[in-house]
PDB file of C-alpha atoms in Angstrom:
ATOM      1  CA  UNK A1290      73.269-129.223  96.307  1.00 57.00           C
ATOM      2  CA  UNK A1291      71.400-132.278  94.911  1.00 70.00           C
ATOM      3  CA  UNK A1292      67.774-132.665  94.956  1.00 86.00           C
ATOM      4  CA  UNK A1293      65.806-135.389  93.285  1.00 93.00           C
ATOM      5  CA  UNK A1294      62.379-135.902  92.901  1.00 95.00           C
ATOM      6  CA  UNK A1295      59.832-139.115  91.537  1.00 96.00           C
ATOM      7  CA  UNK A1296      56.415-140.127  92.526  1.00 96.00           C
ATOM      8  CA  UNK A1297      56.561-142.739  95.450  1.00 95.00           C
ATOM      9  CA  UNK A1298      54.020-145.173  94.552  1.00 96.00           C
ATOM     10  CA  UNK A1299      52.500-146.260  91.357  1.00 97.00           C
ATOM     11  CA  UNK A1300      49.679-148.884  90.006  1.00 97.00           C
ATOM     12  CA  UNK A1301      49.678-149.960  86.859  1.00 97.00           C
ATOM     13  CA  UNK A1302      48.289-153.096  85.013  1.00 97.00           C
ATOM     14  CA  UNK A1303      50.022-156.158  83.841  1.00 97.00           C
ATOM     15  CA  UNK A1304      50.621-155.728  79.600  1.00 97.00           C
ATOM     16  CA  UNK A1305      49.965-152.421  79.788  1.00 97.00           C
ATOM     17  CA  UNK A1306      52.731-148.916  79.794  1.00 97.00           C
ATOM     18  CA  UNK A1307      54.334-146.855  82.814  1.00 98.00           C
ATOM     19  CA  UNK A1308      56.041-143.896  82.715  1.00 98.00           C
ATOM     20  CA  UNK A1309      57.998-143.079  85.813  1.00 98.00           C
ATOM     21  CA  UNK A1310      59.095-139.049  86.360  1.00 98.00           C
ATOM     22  CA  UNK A1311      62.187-138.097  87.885  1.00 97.00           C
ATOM     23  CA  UNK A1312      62.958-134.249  88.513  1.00 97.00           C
ATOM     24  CA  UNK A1313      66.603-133.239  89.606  1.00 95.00           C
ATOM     25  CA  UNK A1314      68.845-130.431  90.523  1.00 91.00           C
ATOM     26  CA  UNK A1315      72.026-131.393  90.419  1.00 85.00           C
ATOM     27  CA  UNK A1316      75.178-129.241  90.248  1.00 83.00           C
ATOM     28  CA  UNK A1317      77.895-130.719  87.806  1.00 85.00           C
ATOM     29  CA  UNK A1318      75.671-133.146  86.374  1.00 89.00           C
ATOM     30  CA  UNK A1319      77.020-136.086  84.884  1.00 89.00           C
ATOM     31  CA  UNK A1320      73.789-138.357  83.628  1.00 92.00           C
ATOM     32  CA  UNK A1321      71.150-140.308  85.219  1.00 95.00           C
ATOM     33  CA  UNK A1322      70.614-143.475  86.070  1.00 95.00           C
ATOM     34  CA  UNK A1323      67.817-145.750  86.754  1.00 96.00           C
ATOM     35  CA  UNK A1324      67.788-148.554  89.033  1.00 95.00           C
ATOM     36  CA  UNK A1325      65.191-151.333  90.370  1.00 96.00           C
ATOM     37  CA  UNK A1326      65.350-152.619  93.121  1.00 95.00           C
ATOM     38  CA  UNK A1327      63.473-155.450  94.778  1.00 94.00           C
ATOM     39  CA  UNK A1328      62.629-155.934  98.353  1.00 90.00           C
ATOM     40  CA  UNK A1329      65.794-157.080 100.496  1.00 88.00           C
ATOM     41  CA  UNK A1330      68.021-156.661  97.240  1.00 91.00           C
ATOM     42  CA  UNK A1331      70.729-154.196  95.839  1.00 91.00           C
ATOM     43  CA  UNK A1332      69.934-152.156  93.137  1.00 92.00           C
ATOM     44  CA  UNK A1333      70.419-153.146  89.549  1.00 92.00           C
ATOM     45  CA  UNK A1334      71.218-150.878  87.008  1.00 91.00           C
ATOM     46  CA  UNK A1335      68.521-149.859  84.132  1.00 94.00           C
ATOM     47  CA  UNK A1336      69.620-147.289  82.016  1.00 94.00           C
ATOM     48  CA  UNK A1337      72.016-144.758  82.083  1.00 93.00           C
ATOM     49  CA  UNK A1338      71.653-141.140  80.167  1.00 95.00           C
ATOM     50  CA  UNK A1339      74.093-138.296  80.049  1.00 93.00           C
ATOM     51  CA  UNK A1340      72.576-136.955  76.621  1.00 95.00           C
ATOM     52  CA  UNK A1341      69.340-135.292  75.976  1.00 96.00           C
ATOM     53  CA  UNK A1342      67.135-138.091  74.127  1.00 97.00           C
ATOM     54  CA  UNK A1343      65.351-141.013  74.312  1.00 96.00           C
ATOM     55  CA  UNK A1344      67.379-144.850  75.033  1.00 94.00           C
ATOM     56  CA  UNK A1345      65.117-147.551  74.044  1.00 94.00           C
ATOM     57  CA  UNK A1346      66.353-151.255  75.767  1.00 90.00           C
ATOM     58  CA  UNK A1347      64.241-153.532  75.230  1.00 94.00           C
ATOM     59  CA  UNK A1348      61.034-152.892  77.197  1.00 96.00           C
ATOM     60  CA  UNK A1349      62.477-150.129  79.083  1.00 96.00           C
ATOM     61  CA  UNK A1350      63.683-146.494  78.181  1.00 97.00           C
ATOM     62  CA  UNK A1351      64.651-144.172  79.887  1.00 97.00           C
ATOM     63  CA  UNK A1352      64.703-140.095  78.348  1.00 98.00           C
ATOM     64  CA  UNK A1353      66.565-137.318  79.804  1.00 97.00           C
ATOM     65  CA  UNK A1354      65.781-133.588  79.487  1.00 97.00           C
ATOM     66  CA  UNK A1355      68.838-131.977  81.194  1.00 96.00           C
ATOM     67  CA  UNK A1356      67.690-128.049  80.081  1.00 95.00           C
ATOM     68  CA  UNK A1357      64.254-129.008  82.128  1.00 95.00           C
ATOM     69  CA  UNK A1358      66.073-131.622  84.638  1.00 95.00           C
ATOM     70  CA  UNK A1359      63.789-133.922  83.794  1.00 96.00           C
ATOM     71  CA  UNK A1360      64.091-137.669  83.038  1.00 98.00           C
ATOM     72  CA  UNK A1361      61.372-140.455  82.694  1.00 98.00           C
ATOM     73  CA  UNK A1362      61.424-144.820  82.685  1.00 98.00           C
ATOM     74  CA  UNK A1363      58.896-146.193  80.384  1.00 98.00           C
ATOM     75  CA  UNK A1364      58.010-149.740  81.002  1.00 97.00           C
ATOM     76  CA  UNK A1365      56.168-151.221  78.563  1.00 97.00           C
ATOM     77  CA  UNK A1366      53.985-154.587  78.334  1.00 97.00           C
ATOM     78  CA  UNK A1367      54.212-154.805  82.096  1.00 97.00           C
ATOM     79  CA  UNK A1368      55.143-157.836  83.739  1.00 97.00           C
ATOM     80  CA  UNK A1369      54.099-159.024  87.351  1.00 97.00           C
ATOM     81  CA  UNK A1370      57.926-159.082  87.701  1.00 96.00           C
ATOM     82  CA  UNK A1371      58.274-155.572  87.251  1.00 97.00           C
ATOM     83  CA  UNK A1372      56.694-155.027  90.465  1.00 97.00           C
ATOM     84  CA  UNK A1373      59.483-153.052  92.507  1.00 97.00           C
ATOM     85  CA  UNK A1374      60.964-150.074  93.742  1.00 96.00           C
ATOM     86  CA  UNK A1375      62.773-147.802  90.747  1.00 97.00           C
ATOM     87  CA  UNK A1376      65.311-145.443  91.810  1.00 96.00           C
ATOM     88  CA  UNK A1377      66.133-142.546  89.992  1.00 96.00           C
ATOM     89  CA  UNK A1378      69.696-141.351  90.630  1.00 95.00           C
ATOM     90  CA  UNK A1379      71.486-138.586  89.460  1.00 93.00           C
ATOM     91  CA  UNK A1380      75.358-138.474  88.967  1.00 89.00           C
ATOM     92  CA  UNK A1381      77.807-135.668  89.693  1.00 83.00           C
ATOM     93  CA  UNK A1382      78.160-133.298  92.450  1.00 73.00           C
ATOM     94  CA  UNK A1383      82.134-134.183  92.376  1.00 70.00           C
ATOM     95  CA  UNK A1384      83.555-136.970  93.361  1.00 67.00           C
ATOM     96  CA  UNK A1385      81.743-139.403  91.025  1.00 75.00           C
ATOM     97  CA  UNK A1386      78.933-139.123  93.676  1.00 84.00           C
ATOM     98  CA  UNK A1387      75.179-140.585  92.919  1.00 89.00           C
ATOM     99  CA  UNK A1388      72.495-138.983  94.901  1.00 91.00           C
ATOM    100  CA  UNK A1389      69.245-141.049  94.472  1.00 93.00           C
ATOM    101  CA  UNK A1390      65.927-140.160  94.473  1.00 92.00           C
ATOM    102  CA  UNK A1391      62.791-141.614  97.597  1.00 91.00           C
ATOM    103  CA  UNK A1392      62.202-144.622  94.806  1.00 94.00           C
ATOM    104  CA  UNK A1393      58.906-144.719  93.337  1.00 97.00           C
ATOM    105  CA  UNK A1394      57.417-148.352  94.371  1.00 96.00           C
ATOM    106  CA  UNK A1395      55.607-149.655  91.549  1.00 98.00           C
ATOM    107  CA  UNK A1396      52.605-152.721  91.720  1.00 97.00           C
ATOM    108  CA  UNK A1397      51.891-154.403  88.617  1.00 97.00           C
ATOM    109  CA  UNK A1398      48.468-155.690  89.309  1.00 96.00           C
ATOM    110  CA  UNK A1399      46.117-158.254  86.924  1.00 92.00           C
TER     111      UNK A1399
ATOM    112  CA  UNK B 502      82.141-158.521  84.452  1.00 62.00           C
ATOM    113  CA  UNK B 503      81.644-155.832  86.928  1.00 84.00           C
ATOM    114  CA  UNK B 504      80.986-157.872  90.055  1.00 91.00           C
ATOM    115  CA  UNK B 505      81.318-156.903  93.454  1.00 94.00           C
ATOM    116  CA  UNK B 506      80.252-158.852  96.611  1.00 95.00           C
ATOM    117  CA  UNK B 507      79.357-158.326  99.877  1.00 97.00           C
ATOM    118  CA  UNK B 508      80.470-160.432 103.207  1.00 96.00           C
ATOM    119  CA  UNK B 509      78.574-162.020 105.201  1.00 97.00           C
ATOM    120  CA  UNK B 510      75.007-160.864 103.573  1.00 96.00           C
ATOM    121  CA  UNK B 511      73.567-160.978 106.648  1.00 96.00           C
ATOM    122  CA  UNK B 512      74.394-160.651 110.436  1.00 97.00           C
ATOM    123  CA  UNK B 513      72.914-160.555 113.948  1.00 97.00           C
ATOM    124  CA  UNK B 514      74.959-159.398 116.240  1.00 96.00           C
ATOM    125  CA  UNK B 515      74.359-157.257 119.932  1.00 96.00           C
ATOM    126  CA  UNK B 516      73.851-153.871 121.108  1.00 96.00           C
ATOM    127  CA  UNK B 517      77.588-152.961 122.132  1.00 96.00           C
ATOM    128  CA  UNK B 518      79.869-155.035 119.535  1.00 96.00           C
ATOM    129  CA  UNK B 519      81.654-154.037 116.757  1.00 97.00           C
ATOM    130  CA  UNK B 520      80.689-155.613 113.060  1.00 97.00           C
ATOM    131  CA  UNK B 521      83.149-155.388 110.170  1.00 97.00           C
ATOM    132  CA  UNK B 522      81.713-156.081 106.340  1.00 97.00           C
ATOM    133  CA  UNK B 523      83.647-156.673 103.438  1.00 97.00           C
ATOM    134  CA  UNK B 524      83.197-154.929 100.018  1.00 96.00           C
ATOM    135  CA  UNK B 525      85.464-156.675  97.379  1.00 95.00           C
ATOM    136  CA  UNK B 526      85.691-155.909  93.632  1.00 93.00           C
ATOM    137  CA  UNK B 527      86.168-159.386  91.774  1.00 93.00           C
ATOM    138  CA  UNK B 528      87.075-158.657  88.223  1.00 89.00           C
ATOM    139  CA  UNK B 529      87.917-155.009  88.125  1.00 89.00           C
ATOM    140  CA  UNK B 530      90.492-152.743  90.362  1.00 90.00           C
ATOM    141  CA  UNK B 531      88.233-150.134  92.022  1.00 89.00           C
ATOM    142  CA  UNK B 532      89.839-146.518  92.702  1.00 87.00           C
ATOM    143  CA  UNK B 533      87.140-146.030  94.548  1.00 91.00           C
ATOM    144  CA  UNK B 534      84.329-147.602  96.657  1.00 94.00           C
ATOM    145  CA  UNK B 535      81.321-146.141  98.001  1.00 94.00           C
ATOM    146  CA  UNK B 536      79.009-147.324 101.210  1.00 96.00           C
ATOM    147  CA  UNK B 537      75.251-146.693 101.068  1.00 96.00           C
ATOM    148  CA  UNK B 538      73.075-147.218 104.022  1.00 96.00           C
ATOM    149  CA  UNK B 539      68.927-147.902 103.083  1.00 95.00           C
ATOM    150  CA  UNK B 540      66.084-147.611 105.820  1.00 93.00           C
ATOM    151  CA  UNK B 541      63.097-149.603 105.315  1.00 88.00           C
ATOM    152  CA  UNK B 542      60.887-147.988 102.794  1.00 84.00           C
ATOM    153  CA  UNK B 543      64.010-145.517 101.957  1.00 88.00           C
ATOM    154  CA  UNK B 544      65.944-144.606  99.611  1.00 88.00           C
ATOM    155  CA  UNK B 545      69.850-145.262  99.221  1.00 93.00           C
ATOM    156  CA  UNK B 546      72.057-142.865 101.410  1.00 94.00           C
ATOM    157  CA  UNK B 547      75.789-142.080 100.830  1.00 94.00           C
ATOM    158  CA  UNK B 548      77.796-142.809 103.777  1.00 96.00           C
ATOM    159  CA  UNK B 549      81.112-142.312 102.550  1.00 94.00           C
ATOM    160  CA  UNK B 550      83.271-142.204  99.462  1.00 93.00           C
ATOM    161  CA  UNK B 551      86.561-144.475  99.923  1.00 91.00           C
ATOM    162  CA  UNK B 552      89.612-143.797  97.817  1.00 87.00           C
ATOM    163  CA  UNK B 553      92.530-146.496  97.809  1.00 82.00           C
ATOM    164  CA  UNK B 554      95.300-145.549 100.180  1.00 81.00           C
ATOM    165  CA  UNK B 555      93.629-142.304 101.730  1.00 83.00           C
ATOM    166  CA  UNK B 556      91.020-141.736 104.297  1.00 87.00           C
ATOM    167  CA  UNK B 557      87.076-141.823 103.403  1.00 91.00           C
ATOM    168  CA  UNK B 558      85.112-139.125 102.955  1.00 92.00           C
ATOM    169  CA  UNK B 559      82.313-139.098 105.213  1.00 94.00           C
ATOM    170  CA  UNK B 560      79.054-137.317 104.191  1.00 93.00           C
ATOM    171  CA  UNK B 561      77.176-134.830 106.435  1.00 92.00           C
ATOM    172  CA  UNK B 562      75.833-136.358 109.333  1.00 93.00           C
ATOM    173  CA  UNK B 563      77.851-139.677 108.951  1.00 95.00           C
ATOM    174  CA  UNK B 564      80.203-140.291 112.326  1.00 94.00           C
ATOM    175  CA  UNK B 565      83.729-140.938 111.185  1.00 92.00           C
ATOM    176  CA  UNK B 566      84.700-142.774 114.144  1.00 94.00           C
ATOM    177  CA  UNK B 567      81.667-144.718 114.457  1.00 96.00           C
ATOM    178  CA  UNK B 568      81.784-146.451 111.052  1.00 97.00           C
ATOM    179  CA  UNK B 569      85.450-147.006 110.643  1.00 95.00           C
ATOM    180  CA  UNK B 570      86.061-147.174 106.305  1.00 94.00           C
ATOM    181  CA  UNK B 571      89.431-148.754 105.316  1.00 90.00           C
ATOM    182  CA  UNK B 572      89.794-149.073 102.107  1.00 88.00           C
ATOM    183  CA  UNK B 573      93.704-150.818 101.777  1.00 82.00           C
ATOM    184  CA  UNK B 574      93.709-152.025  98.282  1.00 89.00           C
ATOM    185  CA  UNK B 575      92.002-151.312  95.240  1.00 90.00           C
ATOM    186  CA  UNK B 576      89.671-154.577  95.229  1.00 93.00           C
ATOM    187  CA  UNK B 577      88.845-154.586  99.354  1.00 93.00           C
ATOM    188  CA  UNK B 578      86.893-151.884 101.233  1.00 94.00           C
ATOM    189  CA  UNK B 579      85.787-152.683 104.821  1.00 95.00           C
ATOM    190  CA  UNK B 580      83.376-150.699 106.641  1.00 97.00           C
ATOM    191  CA  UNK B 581      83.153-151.401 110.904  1.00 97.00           C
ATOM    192  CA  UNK B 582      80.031-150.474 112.431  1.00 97.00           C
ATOM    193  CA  UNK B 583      81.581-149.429 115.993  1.00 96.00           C
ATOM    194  CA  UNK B 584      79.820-150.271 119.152  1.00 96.00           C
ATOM    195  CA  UNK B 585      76.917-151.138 117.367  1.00 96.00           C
ATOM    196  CA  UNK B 586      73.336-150.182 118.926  1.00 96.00           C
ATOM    197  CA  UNK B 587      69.744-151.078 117.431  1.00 96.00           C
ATOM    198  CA  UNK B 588      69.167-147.992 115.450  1.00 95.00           C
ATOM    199  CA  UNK B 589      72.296-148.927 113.158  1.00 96.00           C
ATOM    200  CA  UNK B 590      70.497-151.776 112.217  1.00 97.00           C
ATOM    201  CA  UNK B 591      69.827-151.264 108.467  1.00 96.00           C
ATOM    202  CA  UNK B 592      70.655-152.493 104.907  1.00 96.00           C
ATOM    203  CA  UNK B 593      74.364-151.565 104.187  1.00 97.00           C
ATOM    204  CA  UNK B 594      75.442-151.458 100.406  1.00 97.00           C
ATOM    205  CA  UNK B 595      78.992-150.692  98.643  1.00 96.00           C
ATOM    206  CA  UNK B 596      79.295-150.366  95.207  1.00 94.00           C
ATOM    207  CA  UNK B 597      82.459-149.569  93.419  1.00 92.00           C
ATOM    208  CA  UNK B 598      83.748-147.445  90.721  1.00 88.00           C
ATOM    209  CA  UNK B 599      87.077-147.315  88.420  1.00 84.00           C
ATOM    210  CA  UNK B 600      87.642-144.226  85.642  1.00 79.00           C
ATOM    211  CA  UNK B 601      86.013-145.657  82.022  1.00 77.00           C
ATOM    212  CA  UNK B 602      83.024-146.996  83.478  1.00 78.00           C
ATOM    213  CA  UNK B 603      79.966-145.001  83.426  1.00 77.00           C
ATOM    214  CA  UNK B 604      78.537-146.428  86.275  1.00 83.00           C
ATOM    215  CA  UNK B 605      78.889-147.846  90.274  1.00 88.00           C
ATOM    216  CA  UNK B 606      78.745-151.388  90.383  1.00 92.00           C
ATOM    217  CA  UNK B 607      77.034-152.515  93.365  1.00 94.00           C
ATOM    218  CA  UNK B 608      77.410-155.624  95.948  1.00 95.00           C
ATOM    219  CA  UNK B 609      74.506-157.642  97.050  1.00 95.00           C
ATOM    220  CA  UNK B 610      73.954-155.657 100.425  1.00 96.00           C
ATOM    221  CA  UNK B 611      74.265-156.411 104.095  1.00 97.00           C
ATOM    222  CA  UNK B 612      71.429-156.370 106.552  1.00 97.00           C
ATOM    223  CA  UNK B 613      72.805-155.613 109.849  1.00 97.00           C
ATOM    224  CA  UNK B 614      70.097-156.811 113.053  1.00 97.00           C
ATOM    225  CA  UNK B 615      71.522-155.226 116.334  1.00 96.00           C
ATOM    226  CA  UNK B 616      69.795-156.663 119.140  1.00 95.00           C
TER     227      UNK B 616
END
């Protein structure tokens, strides 16, 4: 089965750094993603990891742990834009499936 | 590259009709498509995964015959809401996927009102 777990609201303050958790279970894993998503919008895509490490874009990055299931989105020098919903998603299950975490809504406040 | 859209974005439409919306991959051949259904303050949900040229694959839960997939060519998936009522009122998003991509692209959404 599939099981994915993130915090489902967050505060943070604009210029400073977030870190987002994400804990999954997920049988024939393939990588995780991470998405943000805006009110009324689709998703759109973040970061993608399949290997264990750290991806740096910009000012996001995303790490994945896959011996602890564990993956993390670091925002850094936060933006009032930023202010959104990220979904944590994990990949795999056959079928090229994405299961995806409750979303963790994040306010970026002054 | 990568895009997908979604027709119409939005629609109102009453308790008892049928509502048809069109996934379509513009620059890319998708093998297959996927349809996502999000409550307010929810996460995504998997539907059902659509494979060109063979029936969907409905997850758990999902009624086959109520939300008709047809998936006829590998840039157009349609999903029909059936005899709509207002607790299928919801945000509908497909996203599609082709072998060498590490990812789903996804369309803009639908938001279905049933009256």
């Amino acid at each position: 089965g599939q099981n994915i777990d993130q915090p489902t609201e967050m505060t943070a303050t604009e210029g400073a750094i977030v870190q987002i958790n994400c804990t999954y279970q997920t049988s024939g894993f393939n990588g995780l993603f991470w998405y943000q998503q805006h009110a009324g919008e689709a998703p759109t895509f973040l970061s993608y990891n399949v290997l264990d490490g750290l991806e740096e874009k910009g000012r996001f990055s995303s790490f994945l742990s896959r011996s602890k299931g564990y993956s993390y989105l670091l925002l850094k020098e936060l933006q009032m834009k930023d202010s959104a919903s990220y979904l944590c998603a994990s990949w795999g299950g056959g079928g090229n499936k994405l299961t995806f975490g409750t979303g963790t809504q994040l306010k970026v406040e002054l | 590259g990568a895009v997908v859209s979604q027709h119409p974005s939005w629609v109102i439409c009453k308790s008892g009709t049928s509502v048809k919306i069109e996934c379509r991959s513009l620059d890319f051949q998708a093998t297959t498509m996927f349809w996502y259904r999000q409550f307010p303050k929810q996460s995504l949900m998997l539907m059902a995964t659509s494979n060109e040229g063979s029936k969907a694959t409905y997850e758990q839960g999902v009624e086959k015959d109520k939300f008709l997939i047809n998936h006829a060519s590998l840039t157009l998936s349609t999903l029909t809401v059936t005899s709509a009522h207002p607790e299928d009122s919801s945000f509908y998003i497909c996203s599609a996927y082709t072998s060498g991509f590490n990812e789903q692209f996804f369309g803009p959404g639908t938001r279905l009102t049933v009256l």
